[in-house]
PDB file of C-alpha atoms in Angstrom:
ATOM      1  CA  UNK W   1     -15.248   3.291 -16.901  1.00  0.00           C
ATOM      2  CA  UNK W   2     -15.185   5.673 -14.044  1.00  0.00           C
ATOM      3  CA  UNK W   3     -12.007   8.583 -15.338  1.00  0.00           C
ATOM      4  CA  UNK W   4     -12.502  10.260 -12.196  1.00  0.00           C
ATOM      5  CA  UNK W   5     -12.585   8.060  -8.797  1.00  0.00           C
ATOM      6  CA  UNK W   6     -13.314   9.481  -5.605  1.00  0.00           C
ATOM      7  CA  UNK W   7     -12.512   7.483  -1.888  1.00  0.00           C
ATOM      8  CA  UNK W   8     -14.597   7.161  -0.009  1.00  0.00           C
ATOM      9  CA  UNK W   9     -18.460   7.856  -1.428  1.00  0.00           C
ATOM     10  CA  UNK W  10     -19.152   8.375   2.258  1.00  0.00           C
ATOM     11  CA  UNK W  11     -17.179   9.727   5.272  1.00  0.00           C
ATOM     12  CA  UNK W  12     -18.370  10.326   8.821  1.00  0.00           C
ATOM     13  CA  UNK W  13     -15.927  11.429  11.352  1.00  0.00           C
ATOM     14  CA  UNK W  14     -16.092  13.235  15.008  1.00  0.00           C
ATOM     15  CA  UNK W  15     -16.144  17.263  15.094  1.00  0.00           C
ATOM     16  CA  UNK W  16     -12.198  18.166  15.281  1.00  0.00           C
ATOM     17  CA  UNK W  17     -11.291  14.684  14.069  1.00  0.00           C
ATOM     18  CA  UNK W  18      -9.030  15.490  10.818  1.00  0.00           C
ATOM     19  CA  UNK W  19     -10.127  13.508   7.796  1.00  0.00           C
ATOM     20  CA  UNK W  20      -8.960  12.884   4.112  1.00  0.00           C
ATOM     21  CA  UNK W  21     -10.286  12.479   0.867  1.00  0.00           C
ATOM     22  CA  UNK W  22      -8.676  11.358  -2.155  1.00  0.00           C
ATOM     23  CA  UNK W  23      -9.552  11.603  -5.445  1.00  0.00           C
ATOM     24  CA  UNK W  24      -7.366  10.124  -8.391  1.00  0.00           C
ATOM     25  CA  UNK W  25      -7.951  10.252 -12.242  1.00  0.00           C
ATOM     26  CA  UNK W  26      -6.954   8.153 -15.778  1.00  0.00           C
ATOM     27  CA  UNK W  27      -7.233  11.279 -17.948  1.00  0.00           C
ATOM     28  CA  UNK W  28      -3.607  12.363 -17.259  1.00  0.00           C
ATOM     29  CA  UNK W  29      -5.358  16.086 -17.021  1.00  0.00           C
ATOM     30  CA  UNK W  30      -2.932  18.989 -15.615  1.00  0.00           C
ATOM     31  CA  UNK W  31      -5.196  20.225 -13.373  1.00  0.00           C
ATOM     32  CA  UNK W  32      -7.075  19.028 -10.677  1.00  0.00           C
ATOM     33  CA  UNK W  33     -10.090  20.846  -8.681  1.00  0.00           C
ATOM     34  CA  UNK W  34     -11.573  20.541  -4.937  1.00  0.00           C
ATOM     35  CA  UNK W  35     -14.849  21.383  -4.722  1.00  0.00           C
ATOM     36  CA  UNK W  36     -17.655  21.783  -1.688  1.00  0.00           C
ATOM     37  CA  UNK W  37     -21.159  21.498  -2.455  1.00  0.00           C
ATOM     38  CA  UNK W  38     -23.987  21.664   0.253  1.00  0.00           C
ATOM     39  CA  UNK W  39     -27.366  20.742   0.158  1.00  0.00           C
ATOM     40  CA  UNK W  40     -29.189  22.404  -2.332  1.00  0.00           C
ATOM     41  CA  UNK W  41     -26.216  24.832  -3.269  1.00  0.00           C
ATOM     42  CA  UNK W  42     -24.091  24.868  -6.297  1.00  0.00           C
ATOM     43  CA  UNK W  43     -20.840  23.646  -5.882  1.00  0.00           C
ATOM     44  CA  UNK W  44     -17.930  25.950  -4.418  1.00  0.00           C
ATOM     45  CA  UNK W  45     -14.641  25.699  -5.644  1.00  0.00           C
ATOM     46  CA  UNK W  46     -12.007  25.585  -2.489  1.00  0.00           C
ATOM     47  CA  UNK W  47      -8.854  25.177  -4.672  1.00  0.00           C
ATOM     48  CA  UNK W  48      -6.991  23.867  -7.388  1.00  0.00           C
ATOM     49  CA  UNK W  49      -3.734  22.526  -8.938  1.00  0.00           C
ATOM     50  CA  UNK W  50      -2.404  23.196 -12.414  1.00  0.00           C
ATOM     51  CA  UNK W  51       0.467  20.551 -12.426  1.00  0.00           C
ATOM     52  CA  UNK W  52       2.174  21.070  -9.163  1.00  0.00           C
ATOM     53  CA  UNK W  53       1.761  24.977  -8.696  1.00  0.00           C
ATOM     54  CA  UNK W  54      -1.634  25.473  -6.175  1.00  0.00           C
ATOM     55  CA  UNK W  55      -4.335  28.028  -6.339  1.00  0.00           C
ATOM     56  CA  UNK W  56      -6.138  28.520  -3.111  1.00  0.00           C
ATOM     57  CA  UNK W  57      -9.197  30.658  -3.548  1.00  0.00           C
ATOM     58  CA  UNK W  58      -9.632  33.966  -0.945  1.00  0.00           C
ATOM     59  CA  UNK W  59     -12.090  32.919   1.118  1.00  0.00           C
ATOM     60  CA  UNK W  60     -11.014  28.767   1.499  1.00  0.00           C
ATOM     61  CA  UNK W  61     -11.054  28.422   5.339  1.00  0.00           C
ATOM     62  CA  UNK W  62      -7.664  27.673   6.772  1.00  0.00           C
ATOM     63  CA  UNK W  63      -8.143  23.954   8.082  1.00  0.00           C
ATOM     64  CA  UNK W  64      -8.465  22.726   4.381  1.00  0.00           C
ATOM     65  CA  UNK W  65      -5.985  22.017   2.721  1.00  0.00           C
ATOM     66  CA  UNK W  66      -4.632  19.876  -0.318  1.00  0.00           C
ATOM     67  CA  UNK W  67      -1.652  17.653  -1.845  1.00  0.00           C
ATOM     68  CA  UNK W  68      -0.743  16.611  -5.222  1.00  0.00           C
ATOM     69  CA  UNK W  69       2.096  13.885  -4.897  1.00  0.00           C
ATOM     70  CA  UNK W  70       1.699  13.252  -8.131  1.00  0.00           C
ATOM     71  CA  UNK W  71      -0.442  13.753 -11.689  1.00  0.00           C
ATOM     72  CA  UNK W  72      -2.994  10.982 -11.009  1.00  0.00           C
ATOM     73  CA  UNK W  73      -3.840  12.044  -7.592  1.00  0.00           C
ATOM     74  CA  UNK W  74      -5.304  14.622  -5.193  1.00  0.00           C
ATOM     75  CA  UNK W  75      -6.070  14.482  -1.669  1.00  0.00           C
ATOM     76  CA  UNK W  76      -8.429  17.279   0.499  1.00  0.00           C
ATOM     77  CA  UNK W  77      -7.420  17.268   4.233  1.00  0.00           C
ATOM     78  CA  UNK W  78      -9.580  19.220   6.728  1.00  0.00           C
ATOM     79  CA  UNK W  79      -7.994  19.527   9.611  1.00  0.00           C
ATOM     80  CA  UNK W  80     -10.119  20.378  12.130  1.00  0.00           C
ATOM     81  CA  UNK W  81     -13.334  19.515  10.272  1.00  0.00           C
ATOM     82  CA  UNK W  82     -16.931  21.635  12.046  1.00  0.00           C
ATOM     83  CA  UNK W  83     -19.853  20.774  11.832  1.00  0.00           C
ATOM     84  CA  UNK W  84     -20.568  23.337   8.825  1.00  0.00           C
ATOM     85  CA  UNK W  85     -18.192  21.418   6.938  1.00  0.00           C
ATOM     86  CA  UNK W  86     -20.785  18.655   6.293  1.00  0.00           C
ATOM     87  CA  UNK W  87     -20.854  18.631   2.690  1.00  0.00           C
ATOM     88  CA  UNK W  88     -20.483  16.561  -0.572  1.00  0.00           C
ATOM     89  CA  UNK W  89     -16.944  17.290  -2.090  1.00  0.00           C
ATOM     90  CA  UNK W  90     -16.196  16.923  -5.416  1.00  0.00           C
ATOM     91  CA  UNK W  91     -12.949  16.421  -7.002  1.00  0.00           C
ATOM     92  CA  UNK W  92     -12.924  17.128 -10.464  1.00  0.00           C
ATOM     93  CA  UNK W  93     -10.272  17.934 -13.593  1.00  0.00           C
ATOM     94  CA  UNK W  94      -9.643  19.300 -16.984  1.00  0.00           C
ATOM     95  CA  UNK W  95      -6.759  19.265 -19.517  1.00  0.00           C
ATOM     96  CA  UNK W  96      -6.072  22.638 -19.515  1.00  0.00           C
ATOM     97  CA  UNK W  97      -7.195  25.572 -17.478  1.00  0.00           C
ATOM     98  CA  UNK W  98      -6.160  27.771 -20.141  1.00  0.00           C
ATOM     99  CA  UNK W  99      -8.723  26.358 -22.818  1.00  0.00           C
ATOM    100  CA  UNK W 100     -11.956  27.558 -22.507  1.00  0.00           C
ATOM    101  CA  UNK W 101     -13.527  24.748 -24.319  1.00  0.00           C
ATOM    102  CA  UNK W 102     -12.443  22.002 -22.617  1.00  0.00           C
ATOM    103  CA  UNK W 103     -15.180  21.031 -19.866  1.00  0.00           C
ATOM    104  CA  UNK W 104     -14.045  19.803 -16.215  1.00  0.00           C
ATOM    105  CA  UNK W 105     -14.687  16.081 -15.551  1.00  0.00           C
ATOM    106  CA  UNK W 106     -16.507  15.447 -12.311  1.00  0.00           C
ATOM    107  CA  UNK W 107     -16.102  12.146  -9.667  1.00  0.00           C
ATOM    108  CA  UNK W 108     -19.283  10.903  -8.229  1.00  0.00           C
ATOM    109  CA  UNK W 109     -17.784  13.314  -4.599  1.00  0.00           C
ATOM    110  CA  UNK W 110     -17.076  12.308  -1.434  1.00  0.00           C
ATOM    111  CA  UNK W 111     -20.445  12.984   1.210  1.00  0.00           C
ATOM    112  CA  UNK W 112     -18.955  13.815   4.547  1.00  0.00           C
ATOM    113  CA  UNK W 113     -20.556  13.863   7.396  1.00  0.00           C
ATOM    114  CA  UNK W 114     -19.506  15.570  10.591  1.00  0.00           C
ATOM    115  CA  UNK W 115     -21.328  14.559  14.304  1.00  0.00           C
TER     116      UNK W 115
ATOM    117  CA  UNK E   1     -16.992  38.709 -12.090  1.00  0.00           C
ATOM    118  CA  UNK E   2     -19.228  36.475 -13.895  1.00  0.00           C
ATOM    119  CA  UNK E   3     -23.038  35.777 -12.836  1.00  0.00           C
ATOM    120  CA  UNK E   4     -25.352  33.284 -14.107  1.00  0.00           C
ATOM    121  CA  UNK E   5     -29.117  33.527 -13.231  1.00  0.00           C
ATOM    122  CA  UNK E   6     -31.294  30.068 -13.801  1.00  0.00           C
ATOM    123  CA  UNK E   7     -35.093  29.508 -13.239  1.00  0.00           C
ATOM    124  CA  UNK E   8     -35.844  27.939  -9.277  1.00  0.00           C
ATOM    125  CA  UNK E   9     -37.146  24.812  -8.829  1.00  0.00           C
ATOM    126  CA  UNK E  10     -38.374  22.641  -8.621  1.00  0.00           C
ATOM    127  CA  UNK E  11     -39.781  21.784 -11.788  1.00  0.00           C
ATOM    128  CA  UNK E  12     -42.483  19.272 -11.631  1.00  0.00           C
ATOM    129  CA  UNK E  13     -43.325  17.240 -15.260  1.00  0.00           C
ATOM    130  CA  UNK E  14     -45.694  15.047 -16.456  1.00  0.00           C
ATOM    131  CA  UNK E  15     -43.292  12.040 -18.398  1.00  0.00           C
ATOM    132  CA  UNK E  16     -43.479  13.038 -22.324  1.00  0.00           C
ATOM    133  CA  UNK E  17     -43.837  16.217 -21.420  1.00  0.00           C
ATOM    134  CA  UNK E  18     -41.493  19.398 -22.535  1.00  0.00           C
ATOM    135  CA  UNK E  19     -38.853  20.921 -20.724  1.00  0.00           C
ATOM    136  CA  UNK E  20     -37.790  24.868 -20.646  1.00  0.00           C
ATOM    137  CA  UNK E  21     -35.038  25.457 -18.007  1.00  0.00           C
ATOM    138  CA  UNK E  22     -34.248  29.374 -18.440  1.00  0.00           C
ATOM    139  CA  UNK E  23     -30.434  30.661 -18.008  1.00  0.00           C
ATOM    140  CA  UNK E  24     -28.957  34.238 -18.633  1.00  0.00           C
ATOM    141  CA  UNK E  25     -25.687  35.178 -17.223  1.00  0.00           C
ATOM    142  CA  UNK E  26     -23.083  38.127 -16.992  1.00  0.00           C
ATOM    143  CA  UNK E  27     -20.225  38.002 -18.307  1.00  0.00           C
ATOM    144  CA  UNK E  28     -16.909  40.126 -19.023  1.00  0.00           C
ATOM    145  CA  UNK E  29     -15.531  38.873 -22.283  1.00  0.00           C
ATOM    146  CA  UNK E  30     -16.901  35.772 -24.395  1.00  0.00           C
ATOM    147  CA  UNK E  31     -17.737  33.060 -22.012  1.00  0.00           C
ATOM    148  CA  UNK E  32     -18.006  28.745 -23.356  1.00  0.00           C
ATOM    149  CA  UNK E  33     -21.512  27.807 -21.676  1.00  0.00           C
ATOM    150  CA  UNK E  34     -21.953  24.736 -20.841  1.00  0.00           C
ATOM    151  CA  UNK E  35     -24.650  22.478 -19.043  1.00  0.00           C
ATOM    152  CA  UNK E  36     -24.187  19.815 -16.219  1.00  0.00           C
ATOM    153  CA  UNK E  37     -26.061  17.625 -14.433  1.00  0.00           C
ATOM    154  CA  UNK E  38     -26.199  15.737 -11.317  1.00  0.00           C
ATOM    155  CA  UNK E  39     -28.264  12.948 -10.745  1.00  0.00           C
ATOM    156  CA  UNK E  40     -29.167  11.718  -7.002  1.00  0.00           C
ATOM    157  CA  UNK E  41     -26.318  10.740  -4.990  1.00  0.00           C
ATOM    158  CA  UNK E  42     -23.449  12.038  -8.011  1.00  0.00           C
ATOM    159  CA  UNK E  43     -21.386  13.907  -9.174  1.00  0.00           C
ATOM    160  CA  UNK E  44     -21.929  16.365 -12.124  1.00  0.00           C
ATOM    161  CA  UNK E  45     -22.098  15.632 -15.899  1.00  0.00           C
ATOM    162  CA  UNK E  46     -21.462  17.550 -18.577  1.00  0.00           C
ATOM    163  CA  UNK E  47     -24.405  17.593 -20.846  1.00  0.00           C
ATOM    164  CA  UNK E  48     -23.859  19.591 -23.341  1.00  0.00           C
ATOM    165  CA  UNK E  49     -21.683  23.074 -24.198  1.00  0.00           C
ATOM    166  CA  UNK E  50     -20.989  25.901 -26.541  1.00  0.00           C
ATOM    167  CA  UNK E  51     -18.227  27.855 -27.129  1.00  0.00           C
ATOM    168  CA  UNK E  52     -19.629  30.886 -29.642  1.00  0.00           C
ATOM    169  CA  UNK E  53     -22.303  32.727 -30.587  1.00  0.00           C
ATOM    170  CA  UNK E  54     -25.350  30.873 -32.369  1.00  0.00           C
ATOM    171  CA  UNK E  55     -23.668  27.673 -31.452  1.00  0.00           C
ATOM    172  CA  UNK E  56     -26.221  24.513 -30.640  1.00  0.00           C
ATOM    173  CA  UNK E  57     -25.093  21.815 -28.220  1.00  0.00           C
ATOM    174  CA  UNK E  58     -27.311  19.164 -27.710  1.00  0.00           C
ATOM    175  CA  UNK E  59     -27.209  15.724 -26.503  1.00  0.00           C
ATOM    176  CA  UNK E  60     -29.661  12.815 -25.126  1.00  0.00           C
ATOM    177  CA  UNK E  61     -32.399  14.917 -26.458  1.00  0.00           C
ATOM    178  CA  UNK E  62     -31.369  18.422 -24.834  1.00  0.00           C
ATOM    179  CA  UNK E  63     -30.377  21.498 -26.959  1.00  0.00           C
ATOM    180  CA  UNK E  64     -29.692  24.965 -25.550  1.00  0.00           C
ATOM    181  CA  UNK E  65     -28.142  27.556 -28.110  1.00  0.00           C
ATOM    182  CA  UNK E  66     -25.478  30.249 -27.095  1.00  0.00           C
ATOM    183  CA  UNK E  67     -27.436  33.781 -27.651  1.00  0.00           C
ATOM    184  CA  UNK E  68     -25.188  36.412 -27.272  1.00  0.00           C
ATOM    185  CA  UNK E  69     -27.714  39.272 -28.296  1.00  0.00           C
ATOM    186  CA  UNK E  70     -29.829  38.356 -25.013  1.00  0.00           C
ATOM    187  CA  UNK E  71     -27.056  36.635 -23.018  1.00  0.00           C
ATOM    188  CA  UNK E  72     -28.467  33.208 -22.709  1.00  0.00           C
ATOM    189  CA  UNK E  73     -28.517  29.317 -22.814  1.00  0.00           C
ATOM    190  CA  UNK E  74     -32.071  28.004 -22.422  1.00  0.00           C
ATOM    191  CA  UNK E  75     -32.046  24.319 -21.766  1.00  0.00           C
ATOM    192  CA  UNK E  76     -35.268  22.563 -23.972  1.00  0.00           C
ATOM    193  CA  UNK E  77     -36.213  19.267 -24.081  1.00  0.00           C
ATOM    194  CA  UNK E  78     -39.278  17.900 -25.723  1.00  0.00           C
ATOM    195  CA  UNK E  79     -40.088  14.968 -24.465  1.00  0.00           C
ATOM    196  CA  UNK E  80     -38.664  14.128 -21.066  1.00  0.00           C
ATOM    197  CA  UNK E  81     -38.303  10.538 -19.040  1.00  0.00           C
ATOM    198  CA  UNK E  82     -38.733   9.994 -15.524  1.00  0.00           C
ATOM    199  CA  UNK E  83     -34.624   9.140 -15.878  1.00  0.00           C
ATOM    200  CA  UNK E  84     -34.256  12.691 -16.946  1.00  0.00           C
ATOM    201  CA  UNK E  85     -34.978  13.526 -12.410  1.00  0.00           C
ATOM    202  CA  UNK E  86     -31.621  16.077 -11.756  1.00  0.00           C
ATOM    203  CA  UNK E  87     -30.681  18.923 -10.709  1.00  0.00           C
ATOM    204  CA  UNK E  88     -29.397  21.069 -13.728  1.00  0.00           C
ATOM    205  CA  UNK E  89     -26.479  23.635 -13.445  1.00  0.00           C
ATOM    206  CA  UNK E  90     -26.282  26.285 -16.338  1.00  0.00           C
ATOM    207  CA  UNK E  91     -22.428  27.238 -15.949  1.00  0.00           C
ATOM    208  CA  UNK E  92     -20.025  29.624 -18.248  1.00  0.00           C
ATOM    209  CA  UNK E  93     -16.233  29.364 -18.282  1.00  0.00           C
ATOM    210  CA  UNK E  94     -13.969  32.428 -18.997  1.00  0.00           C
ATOM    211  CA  UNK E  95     -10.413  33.708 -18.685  1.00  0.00           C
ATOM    212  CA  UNK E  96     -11.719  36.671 -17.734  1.00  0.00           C
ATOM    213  CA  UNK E  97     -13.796  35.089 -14.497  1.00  0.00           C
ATOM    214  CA  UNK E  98     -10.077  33.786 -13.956  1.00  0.00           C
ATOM    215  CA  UNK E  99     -10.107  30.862 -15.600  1.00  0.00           C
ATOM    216  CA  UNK E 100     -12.953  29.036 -13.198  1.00  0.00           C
ATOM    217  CA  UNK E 101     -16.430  27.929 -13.401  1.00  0.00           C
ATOM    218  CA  UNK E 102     -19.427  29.999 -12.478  1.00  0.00           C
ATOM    219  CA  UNK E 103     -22.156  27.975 -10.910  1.00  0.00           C
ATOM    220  CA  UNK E 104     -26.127  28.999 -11.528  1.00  0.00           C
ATOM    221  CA  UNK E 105     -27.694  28.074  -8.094  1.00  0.00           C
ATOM    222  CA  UNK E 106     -28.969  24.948  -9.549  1.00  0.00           C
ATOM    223  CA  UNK E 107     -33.015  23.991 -11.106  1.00  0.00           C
ATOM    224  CA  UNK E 108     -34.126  20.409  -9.626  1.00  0.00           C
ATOM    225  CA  UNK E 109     -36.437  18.340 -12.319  1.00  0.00           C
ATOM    226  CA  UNK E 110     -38.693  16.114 -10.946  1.00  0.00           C
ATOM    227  CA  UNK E 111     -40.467  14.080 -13.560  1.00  0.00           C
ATOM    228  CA  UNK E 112     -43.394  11.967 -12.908  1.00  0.00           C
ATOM    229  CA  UNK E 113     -44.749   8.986 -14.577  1.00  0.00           C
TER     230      UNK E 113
END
């Protein structure tokens, strides 16, 4: 059974048109990650939550942004998505970000498409 | 910060086959290595991981062991399936990176029939 679920699989919106992506988990894990992978690249990580309190890395562009309303859920809003913001995002968590030994579990991401 | 360095792809095998993906990385402090995976069209999978020196992981057939002496994680497989097709991340974990993943760029495997 999926632990962490990712809505939609595939998102195509208009350039400037904001869009969100959820992501929500069964693990009960503390934190939760935003990733942004493009073709061929690793993934980046954009930002993340440990419980409530949000780390936003340096160089995250302004028009993305993130909300935790609560432990089983995430959501990545881009604002005012470009075209260079066509990606796959992946959402993905861990128990504790403290523990070095405890892996980060991965949804199947969210492919966005911008036109 | 941290820095891992894997082999480019792609990799191109013959099913039954054996499979070297080469990793080394950089690290401040005493990383846990780990392994993922991402098939076409997912997400990433943890395949395997280890946490100290001279530890094996291993799983579906993989093994990579944690050499600290020469800083690496070789992936080895020796027989591989056409299901066995990814793209393979070799990835290390430390406080001292700040507590966050450190991506290698990523080798695709492409295994034929």
């Amino acid at each position: 059974d999926a632990m962490v679920i990712q809505n939609p699989r595939y998102q195509v919106t208009q350039f400037g048109k904001p869009v969100t992506l959820s992501c929500s988990q069964t693990l009960n894990h503390n934190v939760m990650y935003w990733y942004q992978q493009k073709s061929s690249q690793a993934p980046k990580l954009l930002f993340h939550y440990y419980d409530k309190d949000f780390n936003n890395e340096a160089d995250t562009p302004d028009n993305f942004q993130s909300r935790r309303p609560n432990t089983s859920f995430c959501f990545l809003d881009i604002r005012s998505p470009g075209l260079g913001d066509t990606a796959m995002y992946l959402c993905a968590t861990s128990g504790d970000r403290l523990n070095s030994n405890q892996p980060q579990h991965f949804g199947d991401g969210t492919r966005l498409s911008i036109l | 910060g941290d820095s891992v360095t894997q082999m480019e792809g792609p990799v191109t095998l013959s099913e039954e086959a054996f499979l070297t993906i080469n990793c080394t990385y950089t690290a401040t402090g005493y990383p846990s290595l780990f392994w993922y995976v991402q098939y076409p069209g997912e997400g990433l999978q943890l395949l395997l991981k280890a946490t100290k020196a001279d530890d094996k992981g291993s799983n579906k057939g993989f093994e990579a062991t944690y050499r600290k002496e020469t800083t690496s994680f070789h992936l080895e497989k020796g027989s591989v399936q056409v299901s066995d097709s990814a793209v393979y991340f070799c990835v290390t974990y430390s406080k001292a990176a700040g507590n966050k993943l450190t991506f290698g760029g990523g080798t695709r495997v492409l295994v034929k029939p």
